[in-house]
mmCIF file with all atom_site columns, C-alpha atoms in Angstrom:
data_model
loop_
_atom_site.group_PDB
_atom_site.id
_atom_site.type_symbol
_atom_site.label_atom_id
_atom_site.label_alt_id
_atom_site.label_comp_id
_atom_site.label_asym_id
_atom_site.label_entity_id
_atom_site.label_seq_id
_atom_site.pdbx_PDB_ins_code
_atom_site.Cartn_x
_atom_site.Cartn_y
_atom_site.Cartn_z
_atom_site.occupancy
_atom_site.B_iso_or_equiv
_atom_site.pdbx_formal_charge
_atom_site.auth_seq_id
_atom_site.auth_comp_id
_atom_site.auth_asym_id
_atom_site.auth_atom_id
_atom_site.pdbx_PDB_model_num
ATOM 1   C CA . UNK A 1 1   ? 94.627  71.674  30.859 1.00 54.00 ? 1   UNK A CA 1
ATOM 2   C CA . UNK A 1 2   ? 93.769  73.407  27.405 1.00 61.00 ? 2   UNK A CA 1
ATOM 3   C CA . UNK A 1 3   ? 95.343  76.234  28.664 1.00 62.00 ? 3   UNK A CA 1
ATOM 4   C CA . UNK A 1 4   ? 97.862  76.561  25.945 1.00 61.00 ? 4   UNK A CA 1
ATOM 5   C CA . UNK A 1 5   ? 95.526  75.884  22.946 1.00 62.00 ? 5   UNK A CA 1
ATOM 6   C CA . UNK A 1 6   ? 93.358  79.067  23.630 1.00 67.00 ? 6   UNK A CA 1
ATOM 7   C CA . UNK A 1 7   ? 94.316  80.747  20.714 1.00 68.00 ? 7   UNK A CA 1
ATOM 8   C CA . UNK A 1 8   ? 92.923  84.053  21.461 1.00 75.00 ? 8   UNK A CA 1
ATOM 9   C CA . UNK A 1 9   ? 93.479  84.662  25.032 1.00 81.00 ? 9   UNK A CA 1
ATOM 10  C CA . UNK A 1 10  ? 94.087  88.249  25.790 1.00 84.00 ? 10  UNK A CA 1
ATOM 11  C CA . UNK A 1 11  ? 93.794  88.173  29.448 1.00 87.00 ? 11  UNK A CA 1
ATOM 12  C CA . UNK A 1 12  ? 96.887  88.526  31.679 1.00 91.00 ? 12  UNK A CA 1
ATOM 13  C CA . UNK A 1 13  ? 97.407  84.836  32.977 1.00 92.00 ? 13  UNK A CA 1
ATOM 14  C CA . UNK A 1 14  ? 99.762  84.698  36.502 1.00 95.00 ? 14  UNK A CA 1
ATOM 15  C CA . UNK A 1 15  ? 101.225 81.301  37.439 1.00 96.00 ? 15  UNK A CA 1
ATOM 16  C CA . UNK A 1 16  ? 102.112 80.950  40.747 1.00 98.00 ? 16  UNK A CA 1
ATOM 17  C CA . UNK A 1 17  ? 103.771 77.531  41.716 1.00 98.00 ? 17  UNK A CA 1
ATOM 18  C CA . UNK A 1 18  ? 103.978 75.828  44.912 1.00 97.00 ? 18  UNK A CA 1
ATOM 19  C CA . UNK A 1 19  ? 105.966 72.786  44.603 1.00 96.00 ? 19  UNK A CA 1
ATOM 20  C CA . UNK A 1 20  ? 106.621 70.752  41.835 1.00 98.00 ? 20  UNK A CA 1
ATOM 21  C CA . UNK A 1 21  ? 105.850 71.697  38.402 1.00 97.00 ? 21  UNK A CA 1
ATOM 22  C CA . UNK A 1 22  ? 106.018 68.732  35.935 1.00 96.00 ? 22  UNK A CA 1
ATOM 23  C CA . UNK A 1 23  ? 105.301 66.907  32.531 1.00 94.00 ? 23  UNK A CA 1
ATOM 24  C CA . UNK A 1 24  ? 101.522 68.835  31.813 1.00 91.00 ? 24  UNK A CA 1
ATOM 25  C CA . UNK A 1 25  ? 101.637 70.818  35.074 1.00 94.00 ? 25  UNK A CA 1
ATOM 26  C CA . UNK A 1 26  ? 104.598 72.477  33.482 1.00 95.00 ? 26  UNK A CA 1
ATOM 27  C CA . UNK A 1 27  ? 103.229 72.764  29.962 1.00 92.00 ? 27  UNK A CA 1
ATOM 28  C CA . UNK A 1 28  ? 100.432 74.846  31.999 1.00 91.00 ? 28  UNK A CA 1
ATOM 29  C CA . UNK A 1 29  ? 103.380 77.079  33.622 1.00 94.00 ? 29  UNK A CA 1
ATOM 30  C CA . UNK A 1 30  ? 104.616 77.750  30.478 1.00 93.00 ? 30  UNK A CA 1
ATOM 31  C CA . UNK A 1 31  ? 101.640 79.153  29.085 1.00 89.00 ? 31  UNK A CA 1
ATOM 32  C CA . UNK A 1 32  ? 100.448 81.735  31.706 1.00 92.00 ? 32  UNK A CA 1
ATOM 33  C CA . UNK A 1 33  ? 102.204 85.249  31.245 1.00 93.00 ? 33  UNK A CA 1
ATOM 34  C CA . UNK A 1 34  ? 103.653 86.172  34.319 1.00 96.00 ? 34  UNK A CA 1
ATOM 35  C CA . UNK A 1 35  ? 105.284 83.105  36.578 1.00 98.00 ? 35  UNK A CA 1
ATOM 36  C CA . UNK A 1 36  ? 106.038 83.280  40.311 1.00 98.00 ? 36  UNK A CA 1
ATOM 37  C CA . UNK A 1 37  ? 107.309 80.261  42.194 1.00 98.00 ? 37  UNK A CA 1
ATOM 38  C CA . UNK A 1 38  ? 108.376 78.858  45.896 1.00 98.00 ? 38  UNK A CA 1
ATOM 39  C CA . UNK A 1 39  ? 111.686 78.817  46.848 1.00 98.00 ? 39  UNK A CA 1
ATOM 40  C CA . UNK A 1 40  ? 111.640 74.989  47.102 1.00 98.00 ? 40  UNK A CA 1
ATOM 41  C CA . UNK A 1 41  ? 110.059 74.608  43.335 1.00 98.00 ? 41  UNK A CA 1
ATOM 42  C CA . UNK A 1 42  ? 111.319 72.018  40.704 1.00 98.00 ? 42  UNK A CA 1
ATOM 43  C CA . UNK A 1 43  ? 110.431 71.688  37.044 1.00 98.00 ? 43  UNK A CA 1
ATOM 44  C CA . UNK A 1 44  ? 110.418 68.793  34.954 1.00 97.00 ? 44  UNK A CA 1
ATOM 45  C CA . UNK A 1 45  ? 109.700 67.515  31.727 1.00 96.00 ? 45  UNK A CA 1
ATOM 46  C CA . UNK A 1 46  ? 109.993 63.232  32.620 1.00 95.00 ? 46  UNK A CA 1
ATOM 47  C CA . UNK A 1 47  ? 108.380 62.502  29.058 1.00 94.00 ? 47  UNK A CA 1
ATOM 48  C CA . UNK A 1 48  ? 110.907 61.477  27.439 1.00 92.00 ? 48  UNK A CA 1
ATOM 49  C CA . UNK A 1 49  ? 111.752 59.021  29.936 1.00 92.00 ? 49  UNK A CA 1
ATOM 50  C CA . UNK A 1 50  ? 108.859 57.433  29.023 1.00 90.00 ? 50  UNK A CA 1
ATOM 51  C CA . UNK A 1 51  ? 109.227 57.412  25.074 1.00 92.00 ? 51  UNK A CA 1
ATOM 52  C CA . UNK A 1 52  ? 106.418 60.401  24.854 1.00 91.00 ? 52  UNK A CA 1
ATOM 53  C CA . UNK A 1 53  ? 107.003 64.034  23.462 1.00 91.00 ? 53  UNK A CA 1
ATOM 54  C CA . UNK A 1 54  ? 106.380 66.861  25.608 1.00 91.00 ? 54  UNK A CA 1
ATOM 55  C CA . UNK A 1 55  ? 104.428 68.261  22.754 1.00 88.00 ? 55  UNK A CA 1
ATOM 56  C CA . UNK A 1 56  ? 103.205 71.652  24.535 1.00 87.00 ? 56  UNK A CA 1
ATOM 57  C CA . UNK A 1 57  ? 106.713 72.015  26.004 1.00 91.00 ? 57  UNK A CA 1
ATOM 58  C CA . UNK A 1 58  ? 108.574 70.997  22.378 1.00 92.00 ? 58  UNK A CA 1
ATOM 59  C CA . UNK A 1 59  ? 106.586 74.095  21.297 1.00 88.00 ? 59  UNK A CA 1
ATOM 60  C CA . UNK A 1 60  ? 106.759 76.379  23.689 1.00 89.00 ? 60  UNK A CA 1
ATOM 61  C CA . UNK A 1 61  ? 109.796 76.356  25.765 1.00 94.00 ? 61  UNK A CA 1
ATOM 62  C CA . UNK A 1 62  ? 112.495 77.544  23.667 1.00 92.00 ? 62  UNK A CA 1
ATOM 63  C CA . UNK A 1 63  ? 110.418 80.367  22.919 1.00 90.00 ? 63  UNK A CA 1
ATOM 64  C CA . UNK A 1 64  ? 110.553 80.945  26.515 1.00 92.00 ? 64  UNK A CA 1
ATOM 65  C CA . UNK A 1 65  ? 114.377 80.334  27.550 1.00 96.00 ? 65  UNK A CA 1
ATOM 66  C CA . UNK A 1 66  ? 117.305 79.686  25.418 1.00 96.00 ? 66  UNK A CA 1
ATOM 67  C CA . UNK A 1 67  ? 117.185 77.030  22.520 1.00 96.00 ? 67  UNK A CA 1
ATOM 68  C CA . UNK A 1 68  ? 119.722 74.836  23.960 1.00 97.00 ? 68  UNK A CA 1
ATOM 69  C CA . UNK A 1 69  ? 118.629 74.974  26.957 1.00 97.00 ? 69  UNK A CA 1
ATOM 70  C CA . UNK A 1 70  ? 115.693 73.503  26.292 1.00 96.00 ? 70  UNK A CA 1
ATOM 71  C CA . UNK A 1 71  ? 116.534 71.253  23.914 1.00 96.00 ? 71  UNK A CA 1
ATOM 72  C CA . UNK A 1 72  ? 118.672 69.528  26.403 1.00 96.00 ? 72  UNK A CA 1
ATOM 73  C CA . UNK A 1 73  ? 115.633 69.764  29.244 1.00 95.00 ? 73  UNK A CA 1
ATOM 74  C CA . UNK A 1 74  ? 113.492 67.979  26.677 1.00 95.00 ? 74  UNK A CA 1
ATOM 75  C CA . UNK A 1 75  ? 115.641 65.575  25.840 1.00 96.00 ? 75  UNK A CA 1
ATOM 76  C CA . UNK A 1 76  ? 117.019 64.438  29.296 1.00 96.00 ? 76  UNK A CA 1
ATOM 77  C CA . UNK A 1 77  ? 113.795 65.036  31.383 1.00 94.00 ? 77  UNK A CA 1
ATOM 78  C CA . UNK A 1 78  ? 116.173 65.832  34.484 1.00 96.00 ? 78  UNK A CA 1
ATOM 79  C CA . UNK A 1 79  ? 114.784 68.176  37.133 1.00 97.00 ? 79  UNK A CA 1
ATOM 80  C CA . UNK A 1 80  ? 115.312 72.342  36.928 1.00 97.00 ? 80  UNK A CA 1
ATOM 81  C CA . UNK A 1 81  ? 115.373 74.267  40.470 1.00 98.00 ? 81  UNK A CA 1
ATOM 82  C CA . UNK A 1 82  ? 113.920 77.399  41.197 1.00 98.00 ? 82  UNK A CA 1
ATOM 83  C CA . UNK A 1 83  ? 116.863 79.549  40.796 1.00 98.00 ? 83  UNK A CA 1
ATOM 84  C CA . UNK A 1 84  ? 118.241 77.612  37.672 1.00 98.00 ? 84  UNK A CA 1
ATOM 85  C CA . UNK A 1 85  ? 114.502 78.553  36.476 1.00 98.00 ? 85  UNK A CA 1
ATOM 86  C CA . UNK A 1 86  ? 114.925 81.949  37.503 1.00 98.00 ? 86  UNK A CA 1
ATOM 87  C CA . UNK A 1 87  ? 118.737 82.089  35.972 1.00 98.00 ? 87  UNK A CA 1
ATOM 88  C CA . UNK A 1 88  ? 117.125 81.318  32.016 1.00 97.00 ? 88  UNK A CA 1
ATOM 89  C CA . UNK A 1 89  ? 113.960 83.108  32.406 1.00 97.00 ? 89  UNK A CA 1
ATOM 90  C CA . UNK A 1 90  ? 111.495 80.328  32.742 1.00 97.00 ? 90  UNK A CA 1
ATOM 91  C CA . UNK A 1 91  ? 110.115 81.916  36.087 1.00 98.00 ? 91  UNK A CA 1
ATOM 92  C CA . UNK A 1 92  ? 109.600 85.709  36.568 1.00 98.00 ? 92  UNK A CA 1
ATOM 93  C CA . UNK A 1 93  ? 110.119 85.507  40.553 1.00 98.00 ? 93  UNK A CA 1
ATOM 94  C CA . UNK A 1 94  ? 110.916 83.659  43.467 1.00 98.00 ? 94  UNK A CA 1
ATOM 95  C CA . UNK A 1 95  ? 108.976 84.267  46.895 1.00 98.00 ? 95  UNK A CA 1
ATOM 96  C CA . UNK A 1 96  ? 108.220 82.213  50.104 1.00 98.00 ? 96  UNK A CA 1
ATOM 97  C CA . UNK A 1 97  ? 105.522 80.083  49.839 1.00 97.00 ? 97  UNK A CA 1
ATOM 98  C CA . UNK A 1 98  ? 103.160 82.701  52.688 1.00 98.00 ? 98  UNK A CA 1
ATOM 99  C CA . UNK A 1 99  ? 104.176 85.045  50.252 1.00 98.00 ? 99  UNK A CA 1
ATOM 100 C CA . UNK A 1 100 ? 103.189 83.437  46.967 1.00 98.00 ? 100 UNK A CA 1
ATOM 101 C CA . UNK A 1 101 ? 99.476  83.977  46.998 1.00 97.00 ? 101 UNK A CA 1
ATOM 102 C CA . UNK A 1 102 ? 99.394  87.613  47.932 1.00 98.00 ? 102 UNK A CA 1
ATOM 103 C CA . UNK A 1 103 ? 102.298 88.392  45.481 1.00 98.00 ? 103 UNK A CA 1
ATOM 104 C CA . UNK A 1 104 ? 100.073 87.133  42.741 1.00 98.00 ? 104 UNK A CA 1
ATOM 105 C CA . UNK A 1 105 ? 97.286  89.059  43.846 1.00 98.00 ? 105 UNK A CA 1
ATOM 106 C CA . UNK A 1 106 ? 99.262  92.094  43.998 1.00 98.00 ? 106 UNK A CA 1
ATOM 107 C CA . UNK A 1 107 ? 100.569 91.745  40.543 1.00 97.00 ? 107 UNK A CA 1
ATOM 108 C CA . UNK A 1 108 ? 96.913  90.789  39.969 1.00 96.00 ? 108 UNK A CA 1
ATOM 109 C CA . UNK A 1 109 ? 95.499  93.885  41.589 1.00 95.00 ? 109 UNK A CA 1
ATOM 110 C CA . UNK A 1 110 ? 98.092  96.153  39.488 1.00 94.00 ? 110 UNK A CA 1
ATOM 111 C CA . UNK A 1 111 ? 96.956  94.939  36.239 1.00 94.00 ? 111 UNK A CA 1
ATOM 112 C CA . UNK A 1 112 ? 93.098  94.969  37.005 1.00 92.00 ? 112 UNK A CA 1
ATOM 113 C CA . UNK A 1 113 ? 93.672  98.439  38.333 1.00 91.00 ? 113 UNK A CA 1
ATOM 114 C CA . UNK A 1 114 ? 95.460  99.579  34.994 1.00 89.00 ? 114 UNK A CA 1
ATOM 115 C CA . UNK A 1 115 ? 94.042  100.800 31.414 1.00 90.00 ? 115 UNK A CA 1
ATOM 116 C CA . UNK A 1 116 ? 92.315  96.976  30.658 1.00 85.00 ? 116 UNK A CA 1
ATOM 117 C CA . UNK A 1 117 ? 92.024  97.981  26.950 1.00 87.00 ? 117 UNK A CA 1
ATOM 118 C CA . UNK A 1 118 ? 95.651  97.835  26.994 1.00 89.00 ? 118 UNK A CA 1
ATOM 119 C CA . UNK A 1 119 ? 95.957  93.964  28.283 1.00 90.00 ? 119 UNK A CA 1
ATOM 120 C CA . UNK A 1 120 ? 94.505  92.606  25.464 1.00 88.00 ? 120 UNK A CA 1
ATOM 121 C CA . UNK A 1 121 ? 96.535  94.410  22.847 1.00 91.00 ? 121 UNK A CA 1
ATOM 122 C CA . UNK A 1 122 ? 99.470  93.747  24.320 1.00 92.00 ? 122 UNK A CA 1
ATOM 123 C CA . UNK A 1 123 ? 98.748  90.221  24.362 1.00 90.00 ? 123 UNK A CA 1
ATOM 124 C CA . UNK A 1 124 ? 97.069  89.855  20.729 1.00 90.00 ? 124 UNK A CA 1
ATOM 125 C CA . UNK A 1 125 ? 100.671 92.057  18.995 1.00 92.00 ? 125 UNK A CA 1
ATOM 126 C CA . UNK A 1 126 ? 102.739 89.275  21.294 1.00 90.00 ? 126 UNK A CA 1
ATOM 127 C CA . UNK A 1 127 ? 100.831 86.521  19.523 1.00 88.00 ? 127 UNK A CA 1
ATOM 128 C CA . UNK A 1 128 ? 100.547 87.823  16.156 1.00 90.00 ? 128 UNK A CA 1
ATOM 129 C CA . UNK A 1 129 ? 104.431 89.187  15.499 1.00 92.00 ? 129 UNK A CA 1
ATOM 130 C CA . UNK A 1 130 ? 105.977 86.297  17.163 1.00 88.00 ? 130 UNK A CA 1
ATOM 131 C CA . UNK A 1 131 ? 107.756 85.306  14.089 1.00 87.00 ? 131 UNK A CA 1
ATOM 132 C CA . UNK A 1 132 ? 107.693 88.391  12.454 1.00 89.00 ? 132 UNK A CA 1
ATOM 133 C CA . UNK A 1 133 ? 110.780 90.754  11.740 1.00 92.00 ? 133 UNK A CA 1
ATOM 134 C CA . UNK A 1 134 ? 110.404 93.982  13.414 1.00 91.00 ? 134 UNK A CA 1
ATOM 135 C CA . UNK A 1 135 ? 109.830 96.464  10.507 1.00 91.00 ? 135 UNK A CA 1
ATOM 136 C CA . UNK A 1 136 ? 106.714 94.325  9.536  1.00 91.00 ? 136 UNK A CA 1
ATOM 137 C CA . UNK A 1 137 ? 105.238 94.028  12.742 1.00 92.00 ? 137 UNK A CA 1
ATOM 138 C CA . UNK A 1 138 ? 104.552 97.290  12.839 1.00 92.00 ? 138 UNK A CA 1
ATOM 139 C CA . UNK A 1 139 ? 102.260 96.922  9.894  1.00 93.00 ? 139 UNK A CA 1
ATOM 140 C CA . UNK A 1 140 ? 100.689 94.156  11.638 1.00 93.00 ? 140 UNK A CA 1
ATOM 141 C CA . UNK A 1 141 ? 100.247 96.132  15.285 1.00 92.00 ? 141 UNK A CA 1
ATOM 142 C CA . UNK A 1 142 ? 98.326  98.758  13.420 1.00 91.00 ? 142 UNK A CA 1
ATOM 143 C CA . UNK A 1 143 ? 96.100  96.455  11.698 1.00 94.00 ? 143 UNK A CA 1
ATOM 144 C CA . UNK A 1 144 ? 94.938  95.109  14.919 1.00 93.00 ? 144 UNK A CA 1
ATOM 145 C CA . UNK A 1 145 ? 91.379  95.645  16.126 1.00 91.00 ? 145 UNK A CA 1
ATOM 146 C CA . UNK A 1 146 ? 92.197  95.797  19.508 1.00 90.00 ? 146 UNK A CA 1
ATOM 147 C CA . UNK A 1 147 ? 95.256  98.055  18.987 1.00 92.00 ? 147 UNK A CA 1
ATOM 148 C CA . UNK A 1 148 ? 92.773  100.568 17.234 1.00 92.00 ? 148 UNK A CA 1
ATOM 149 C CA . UNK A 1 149 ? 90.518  100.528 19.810 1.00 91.00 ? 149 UNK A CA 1
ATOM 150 C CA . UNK A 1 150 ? 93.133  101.413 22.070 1.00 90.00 ? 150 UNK A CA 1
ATOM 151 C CA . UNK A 1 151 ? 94.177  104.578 20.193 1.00 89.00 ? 151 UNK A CA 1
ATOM 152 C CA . UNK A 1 152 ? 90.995  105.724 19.897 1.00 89.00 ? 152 UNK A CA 1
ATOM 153 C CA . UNK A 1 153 ? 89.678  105.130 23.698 1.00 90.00 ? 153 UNK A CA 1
ATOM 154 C CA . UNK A 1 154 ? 89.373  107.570 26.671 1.00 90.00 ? 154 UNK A CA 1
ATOM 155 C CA . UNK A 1 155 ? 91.451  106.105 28.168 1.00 88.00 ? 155 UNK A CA 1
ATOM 156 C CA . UNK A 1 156 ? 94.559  107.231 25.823 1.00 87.00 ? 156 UNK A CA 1
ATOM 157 C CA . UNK A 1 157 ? 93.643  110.369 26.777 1.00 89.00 ? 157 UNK A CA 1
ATOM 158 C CA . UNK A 1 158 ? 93.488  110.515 29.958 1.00 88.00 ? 158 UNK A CA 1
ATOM 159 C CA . UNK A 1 159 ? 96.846  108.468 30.161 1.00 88.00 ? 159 UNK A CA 1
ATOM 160 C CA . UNK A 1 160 ? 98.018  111.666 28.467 1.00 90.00 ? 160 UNK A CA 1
ATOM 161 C CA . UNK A 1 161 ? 96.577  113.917 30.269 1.00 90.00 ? 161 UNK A CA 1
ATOM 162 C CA . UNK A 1 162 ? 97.308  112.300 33.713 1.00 91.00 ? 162 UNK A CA 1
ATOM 163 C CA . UNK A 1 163 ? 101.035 112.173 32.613 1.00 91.00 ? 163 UNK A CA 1
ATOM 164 C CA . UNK A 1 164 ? 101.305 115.730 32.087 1.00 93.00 ? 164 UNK A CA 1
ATOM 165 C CA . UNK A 1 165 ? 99.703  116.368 35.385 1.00 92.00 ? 165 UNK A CA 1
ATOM 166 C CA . UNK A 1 166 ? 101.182 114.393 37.362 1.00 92.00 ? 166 UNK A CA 1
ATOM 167 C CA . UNK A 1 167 ? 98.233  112.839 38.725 1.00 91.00 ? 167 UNK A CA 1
ATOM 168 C CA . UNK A 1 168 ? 96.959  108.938 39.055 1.00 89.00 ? 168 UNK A CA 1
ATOM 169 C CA . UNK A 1 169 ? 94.664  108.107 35.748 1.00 89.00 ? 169 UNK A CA 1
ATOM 170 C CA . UNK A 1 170 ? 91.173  107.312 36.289 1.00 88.00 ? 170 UNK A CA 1
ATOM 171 C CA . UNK A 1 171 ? 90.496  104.204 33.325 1.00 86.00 ? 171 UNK A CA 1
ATOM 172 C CA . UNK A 1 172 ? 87.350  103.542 31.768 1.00 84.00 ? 172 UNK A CA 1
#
C-alpha cells in the first residue's frame, strides 16, 4: 500500500479492521497510529510459509509489541485473534463490527476538533527519537520545526488560557 514508506507523515492515521488482517493488509495495520478492530478479527503474517520475508512487518512489529512476540509471529506465520492482539498491544480497541465505523469517526472527530498544530509534532518527535535515549531527545524535540511552531502559535495560548478558565479552547 505505500503506506508505511511515507516518511514524513504527520497526520493521525486510524485503522479500523473488519475481518481478517493479513501478510500486506497487516503491514498496512501496523503502520496507521491508532488501531480498532471487530470482535471476530485475525492477524497474520503467512510469509514465511511461503519462503518470503514480511519485510514491513520484520521492521515494524516489534517496535509495536514485544520482541519475542513477534519474532515468533514472523517466524511461524500462525494466526493472532483479536483479544491476543489486544493482550500485546498490536490493536488499540475492540468494538462490534456496527460499531467500528462510527468509533473511528469519533476518535476521528476528536482529533480534527483538537489543536491540529499539535498532530504533526507529535508525530514528527515519535519518528525522529525513536532510537534515541531520552536526555537527547529532548535536544532533538526542540530542534524541530514543527515543535517551534507549536510554541509559538495561538493556539498555545489559548490552551493556556482556556485551562485556567475552565472553558472549551477555540483552535486556530
Amino acid at each position: 500500500g505505500g503506506l508505511q514508506e511515507l516518511p514524513n507523515m504527520n497526520k493521525p492515521i486510524i485503522g479500523a479492521i473488519n475481518g481478517i488482517a493479513c501478510g500486506g493488509g497487516l503491514e498496512i495495520m501496523i503502520s496507521t497510529d491508532i488501531i480498532l478492530a471487530v470482535e471476530h478479527a485475525t492477524f497474520a503474517l503467512p510469509e514465511i510459509k511461503v519462503g518470503v520475508i514480511a519485510d514491513a512487518a520484520t521492521i515494524k512489529l516489534r517496535r509495536r509489541i514485544p520482541y519475542h512476540v513477534a519474532v515468533e509471529f514472523l517466524m511461524t506465520g500462525r494466526w493472532m485473534d483479536v483479544k491476543e492482539a489486544k493482550h500485546w498491544g498490536l490493536i488499540n480497541e475492540i468494538v462490534s463490527k456496527k460499531n467500528l465505523l462510527p468509533r473511528a469517526r469519533e476518535i476521528a472527530n476528536n482529533i480534527a476538533n483538537g489543536p491540529n498544530l499539535i498532530y504533526s509534532s507529535i508525530k514528527e518527535v515519535l519518528r525522529e527519537t525513536e532510537n534515541e535515549k531520552e536526555i537527547p531527545s529532548f535536544k532533538i524535540l526542540r530542534s524541530l520545526e514543527t515543535v517551534k511552531k507549536v510554541y509559538g502559535s495561538e493556539d498555545l495560548r489559548e490552551g493556556a488560557s482556556s485551562f485556567i478558565k475552565k472553558n472549551d479552547p477555540k483552535w486556530k
